CSV table of C-alpha atoms in Angstrom, one decimal:
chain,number,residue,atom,x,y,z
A,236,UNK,CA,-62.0,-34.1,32.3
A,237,UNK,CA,-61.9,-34.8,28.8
A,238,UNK,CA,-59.3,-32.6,27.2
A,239,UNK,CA,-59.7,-30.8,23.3
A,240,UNK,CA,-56.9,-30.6,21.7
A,241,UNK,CA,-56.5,-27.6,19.3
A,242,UNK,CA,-54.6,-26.9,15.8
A,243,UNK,CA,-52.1,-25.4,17.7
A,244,UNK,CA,-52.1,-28.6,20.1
A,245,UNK,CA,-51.5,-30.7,16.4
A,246,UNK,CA,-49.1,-28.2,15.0
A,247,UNK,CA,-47.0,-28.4,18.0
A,248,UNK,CA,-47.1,-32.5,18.0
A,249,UNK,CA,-46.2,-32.3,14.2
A,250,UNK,CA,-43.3,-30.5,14.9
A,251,UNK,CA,-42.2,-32.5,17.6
A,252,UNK,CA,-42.3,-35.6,15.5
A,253,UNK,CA,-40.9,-33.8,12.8
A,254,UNK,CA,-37.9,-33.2,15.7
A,255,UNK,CA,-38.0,-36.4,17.1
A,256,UNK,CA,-37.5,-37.9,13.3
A,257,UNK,CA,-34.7,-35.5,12.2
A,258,UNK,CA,-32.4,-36.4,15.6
A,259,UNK,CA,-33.4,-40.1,14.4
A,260,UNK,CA,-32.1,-39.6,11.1
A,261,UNK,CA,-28.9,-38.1,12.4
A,262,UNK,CA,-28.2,-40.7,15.2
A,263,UNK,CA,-28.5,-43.0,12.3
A,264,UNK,CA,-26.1,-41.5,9.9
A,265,UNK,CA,-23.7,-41.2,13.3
A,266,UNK,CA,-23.8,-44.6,14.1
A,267,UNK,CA,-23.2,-45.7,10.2
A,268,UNK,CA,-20.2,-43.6,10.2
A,269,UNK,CA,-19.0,-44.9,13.4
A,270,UNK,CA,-19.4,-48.7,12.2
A,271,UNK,CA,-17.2,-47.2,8.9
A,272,UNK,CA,-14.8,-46.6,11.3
A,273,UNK,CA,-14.5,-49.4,13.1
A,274,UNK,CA,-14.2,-51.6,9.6
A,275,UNK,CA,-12.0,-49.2,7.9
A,276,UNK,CA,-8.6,-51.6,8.2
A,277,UNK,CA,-10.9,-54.7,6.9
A,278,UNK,CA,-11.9,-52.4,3.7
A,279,UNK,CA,-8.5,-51.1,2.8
A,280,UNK,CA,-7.8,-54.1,3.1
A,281,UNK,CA,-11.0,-55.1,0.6
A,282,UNK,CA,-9.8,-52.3,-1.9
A,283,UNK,CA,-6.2,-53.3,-1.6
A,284,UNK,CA,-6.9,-57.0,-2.8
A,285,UNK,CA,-8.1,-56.0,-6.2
A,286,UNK,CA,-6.1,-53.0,-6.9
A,287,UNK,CA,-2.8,-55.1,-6.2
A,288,UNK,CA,-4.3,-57.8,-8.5
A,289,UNK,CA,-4.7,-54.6,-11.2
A,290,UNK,CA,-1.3,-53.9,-10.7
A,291,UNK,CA,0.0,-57.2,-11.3
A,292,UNK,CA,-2.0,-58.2,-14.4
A,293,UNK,CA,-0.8,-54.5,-16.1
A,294,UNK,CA,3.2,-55.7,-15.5
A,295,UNK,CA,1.7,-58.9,-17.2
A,296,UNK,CA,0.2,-57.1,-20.0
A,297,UNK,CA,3.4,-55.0,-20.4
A,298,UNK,CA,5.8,-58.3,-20.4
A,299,UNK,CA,3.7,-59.7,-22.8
A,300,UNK,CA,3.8,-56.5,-25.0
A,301,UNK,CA,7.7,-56.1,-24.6
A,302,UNK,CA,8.4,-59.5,-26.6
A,303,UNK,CA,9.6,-59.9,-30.1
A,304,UNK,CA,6.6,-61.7,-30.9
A,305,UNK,CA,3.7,-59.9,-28.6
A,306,UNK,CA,1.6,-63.1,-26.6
A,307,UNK,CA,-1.9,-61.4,-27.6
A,308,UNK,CA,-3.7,-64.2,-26.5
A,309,UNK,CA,-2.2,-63.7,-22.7
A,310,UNK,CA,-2.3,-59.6,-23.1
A,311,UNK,CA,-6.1,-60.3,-23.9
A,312,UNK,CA,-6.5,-62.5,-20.4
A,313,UNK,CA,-4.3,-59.8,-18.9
A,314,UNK,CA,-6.6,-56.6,-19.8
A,315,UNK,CA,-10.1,-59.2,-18.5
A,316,UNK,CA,-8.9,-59.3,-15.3
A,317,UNK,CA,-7.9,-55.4,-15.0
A,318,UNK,CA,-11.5,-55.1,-16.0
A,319,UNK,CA,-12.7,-57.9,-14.0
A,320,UNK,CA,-11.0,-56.0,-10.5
A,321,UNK,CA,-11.8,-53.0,-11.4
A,322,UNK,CA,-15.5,-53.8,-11.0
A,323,UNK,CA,-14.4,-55.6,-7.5
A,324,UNK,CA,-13.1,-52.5,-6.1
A,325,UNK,CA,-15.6,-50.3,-7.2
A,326,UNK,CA,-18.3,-52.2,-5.8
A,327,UNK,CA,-16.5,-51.7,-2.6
A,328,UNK,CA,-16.4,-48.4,-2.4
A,329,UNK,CA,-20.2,-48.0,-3.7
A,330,UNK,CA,-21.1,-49.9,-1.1
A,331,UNK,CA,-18.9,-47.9,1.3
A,332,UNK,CA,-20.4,-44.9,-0.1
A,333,UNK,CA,-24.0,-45.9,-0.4
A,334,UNK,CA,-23.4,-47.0,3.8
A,335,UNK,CA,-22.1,-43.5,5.0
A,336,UNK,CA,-24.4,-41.1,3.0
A,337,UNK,CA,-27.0,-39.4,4.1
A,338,UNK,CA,-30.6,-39.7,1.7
A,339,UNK,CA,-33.6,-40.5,1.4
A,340,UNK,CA,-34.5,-44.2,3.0
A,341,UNK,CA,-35.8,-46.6,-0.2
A,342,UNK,CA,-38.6,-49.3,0.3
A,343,UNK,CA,-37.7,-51.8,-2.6
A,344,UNK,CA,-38.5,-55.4,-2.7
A,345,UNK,CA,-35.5,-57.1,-1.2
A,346,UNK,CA,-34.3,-60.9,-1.3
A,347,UNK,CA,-33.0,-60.8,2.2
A,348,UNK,CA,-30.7,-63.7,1.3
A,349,UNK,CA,-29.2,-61.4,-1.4
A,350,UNK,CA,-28.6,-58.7,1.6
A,351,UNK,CA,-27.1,-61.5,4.0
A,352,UNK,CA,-24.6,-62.5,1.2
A,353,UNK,CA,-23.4,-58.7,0.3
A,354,UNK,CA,-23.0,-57.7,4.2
A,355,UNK,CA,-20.6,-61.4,4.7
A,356,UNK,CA,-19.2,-60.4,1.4
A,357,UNK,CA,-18.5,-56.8,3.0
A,358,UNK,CA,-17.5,-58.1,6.2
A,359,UNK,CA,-14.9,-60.6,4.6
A,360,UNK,CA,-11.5,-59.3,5.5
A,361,UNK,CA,-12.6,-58.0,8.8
A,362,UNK,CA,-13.2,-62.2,9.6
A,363,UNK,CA,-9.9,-63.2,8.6
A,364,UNK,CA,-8.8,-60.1,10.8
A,365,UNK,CA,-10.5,-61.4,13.6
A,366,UNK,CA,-9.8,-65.3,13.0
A,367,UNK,CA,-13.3,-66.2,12.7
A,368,UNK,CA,-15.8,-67.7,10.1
A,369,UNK,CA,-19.8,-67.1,9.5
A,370,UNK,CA,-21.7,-70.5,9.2
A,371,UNK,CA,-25.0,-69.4,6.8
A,372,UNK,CA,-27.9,-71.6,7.4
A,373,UNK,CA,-30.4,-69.6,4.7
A,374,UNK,CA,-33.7,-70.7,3.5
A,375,UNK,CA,-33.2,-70.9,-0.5
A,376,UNK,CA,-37.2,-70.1,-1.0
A,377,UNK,CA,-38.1,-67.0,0.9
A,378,UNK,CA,-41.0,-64.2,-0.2
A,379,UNK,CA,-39.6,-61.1,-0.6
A,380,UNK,CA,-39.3,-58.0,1.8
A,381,UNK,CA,-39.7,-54.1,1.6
A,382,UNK,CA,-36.9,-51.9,2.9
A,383,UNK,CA,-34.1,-50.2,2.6
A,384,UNK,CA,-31.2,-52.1,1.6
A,385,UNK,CA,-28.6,-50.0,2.5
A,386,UNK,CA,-30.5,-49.5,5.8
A,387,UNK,CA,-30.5,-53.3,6.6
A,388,UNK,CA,-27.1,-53.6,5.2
A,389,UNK,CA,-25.9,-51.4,8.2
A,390,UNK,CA,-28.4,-53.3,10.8
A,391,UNK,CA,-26.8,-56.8,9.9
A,392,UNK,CA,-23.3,-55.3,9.6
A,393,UNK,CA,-23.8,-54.2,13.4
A,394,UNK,CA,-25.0,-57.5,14.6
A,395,UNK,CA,-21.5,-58.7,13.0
A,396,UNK,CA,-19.8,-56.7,14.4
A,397,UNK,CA,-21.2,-57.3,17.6
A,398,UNK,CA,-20.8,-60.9,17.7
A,399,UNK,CA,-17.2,-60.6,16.4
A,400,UNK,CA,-16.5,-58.5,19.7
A,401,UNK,CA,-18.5,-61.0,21.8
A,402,UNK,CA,-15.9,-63.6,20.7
A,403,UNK,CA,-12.6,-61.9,20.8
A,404,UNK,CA,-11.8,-64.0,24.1
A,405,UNK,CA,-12.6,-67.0,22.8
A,406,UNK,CA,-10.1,-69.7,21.0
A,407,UNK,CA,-10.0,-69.0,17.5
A,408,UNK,CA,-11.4,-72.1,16.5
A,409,UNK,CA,-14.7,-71.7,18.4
A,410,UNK,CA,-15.2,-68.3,16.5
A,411,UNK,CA,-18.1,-68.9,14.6
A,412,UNK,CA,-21.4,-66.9,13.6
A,413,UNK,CA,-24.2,-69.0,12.2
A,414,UNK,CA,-26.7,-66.4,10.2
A,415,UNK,CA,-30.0,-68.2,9.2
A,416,UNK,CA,-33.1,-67.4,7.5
A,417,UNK,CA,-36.6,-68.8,8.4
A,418,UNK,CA,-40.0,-68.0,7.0
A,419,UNK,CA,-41.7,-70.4,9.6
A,420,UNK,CA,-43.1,-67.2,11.5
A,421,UNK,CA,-46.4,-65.7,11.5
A,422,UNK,CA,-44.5,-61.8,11.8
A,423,UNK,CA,-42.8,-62.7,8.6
A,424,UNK,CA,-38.8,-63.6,7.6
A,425,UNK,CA,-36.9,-64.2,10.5
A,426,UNK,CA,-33.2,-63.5,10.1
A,427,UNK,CA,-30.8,-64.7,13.3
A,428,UNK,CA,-27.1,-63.9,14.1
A,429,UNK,CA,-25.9,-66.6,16.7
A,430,UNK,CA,-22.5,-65.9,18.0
A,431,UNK,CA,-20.1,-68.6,20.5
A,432,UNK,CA,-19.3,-65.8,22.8
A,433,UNK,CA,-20.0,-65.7,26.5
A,434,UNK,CA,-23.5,-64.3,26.3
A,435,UNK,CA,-25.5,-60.9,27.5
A,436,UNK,CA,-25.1,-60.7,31.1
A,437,UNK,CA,-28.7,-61.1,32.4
A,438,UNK,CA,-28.7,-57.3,34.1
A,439,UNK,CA,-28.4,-56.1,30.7
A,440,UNK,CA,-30.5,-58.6,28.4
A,441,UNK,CA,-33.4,-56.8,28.4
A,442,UNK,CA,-31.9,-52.9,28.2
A,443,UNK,CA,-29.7,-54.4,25.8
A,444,UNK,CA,-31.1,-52.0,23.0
A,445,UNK,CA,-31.8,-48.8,24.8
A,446,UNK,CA,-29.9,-45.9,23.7
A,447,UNK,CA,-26.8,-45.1,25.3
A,448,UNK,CA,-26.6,-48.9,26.8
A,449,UNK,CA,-23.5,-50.7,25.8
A,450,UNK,CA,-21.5,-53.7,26.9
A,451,UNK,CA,-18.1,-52.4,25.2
A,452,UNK,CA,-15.3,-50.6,26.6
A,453,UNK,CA,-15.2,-48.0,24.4
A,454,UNK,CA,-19.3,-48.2,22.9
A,455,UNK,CA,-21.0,-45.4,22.4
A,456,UNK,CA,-24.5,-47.4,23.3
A,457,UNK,CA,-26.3,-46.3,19.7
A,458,UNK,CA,-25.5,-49.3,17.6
A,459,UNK,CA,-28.5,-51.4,19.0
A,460,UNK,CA,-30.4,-48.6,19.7
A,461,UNK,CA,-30.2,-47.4,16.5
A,462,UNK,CA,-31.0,-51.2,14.7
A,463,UNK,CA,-34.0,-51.4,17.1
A,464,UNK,CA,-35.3,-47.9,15.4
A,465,UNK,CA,-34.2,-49.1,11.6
A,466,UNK,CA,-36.3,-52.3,12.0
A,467,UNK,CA,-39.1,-51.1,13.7
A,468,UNK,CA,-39.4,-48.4,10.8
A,469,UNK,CA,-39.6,-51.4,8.4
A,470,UNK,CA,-42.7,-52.8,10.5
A,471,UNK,CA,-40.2,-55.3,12.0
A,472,UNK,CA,-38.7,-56.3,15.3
A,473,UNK,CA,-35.5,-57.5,16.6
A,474,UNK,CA,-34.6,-59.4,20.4
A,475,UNK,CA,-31.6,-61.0,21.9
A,476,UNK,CA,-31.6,-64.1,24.0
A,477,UNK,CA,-28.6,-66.4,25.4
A,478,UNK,CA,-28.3,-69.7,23.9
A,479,UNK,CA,-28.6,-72.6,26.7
A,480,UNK,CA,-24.8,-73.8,25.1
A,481,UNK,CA,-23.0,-70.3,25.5
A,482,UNK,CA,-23.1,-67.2,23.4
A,483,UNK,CA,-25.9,-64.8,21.8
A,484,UNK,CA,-28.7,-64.7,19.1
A,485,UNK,CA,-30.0,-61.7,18.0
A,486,UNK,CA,-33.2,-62.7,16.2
A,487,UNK,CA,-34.4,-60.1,13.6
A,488,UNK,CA,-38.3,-60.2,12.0
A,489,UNK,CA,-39.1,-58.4,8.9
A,490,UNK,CA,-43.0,-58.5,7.4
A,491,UNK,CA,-43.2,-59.7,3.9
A,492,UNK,CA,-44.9,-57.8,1.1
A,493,UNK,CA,-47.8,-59.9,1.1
A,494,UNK,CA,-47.6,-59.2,5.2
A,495,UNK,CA,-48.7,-55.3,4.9
């Protein structure tokens, strides 16, 4: 028969949810942590870039100082680009910090072009690491979507990271990730990672983003799992298909503000 549920009934529910979003919540700052990990080399090597640059234009400076007649003109130059990499490195390690900590999840308005060029800009050294390029294919005219940058930041970076795996077999010169953005679908922005790798095997194409499913060696099976949760919390969804010439796309749909 038809069943009453009670406060208690409620109460109990609540806090199961409650549960359900806390273990979320620490999956997610897991899996961030783990994708840290796996691009620390490619942002020390990020950090190292300008801080060598720093070094090189204070010997400058210093030269220029040391003279009989002190070049004030090329100490001037010298100090603007100190300056000038100093910002370069700290914006890496912002963004490295904003990536691994745990807090509360913002809903701004987001350009996601503006996201796609900061994760490629992120993921820069780790593709000439890996011998590979990203191909961006972005509509320059797209309405604006509400999330959590940092939050997509990581979803995108994993996708990357992904496809860069997918391809590690594959001649360097066929290593290419084309990202594009569409607004052509009725769910909103469509954002799509295409790799040249050899595709999802079909026995795992459509468990492909269940929790503790991987295709990696050594893969914990969050990563997906974990994108599938952070885009479906921004009203969004994501899917994976083979392409008919070889490879993966991973196609990702985010609801615009005038969508909700």
């Amino acid at each position: 028969g038809t069943r009453l549920y009670t406060c208690r009934d409620v109460t109990e529910h609540r806090k199961a949810q409650d549960a359900l979003k806390e273990y979320e919540a620490e999956l997610a700052h897991a899996s961030r942590l783990s994708t840290m990990g796996e691009l620390a080399s490619g942002l020390a090597h990020e950090i190292n870039q300008p801080l060598a640059a720093i070094r090189s234009y204070a010997q400058a400076a210093l030269r220029f100082m040391d003279k009989n007649k002190p070049d004030f003109d090329k100490m001037q130059k010298a100090l603007e680009g100190i300056v000038s990499d100093n910002k370069r490195a700290a914006a890496v390690v912002n963004r490295l910090r904003d990536l691994v900590k745990k807090g509360t999840v913002h809903r701004d308005a987001l350009e996601i072009n503006s996201v796609i060029n900061d994760v490629v800009s992120l993921m820069n050294s780790e593709l000439v690491l890996r011998n590979a390029s990203i191909a961006l294919d972005l509509h320059p005219d797209l309405p604006v979507v509400q999330g959590d940058s940092i939050q997509l930041q990581h979803v995108l970076i994993n996708l990357l990271s992904n496809a860069l795996d997918a391809m590690e077999d594959q001649p360097a010169d066929t290593r290419i990730i084309t990202i594009s953005s569409r607004d052509e679908d009725p769910d909103g922005i469509i954002v799509s990672i295409s790799d040249s790798g050899k595709g999802i095997s079909s026995d795992k194409i459509d468990t492909v983003f269940n929790a503790f499913e991987t295709t990696k060696a050594r893969g914990t099976g969050l990563g997906l799992a974990i994108c599938k949760s952070i885009v479906e919390a921004h009203g969004g969804k994501i899917r994976a298909e083979n392409n008919p010439t070889g490879g993966a796309t991973f196609y990702l749909s985010l609801p615009t503000i005038s969508d909700h």
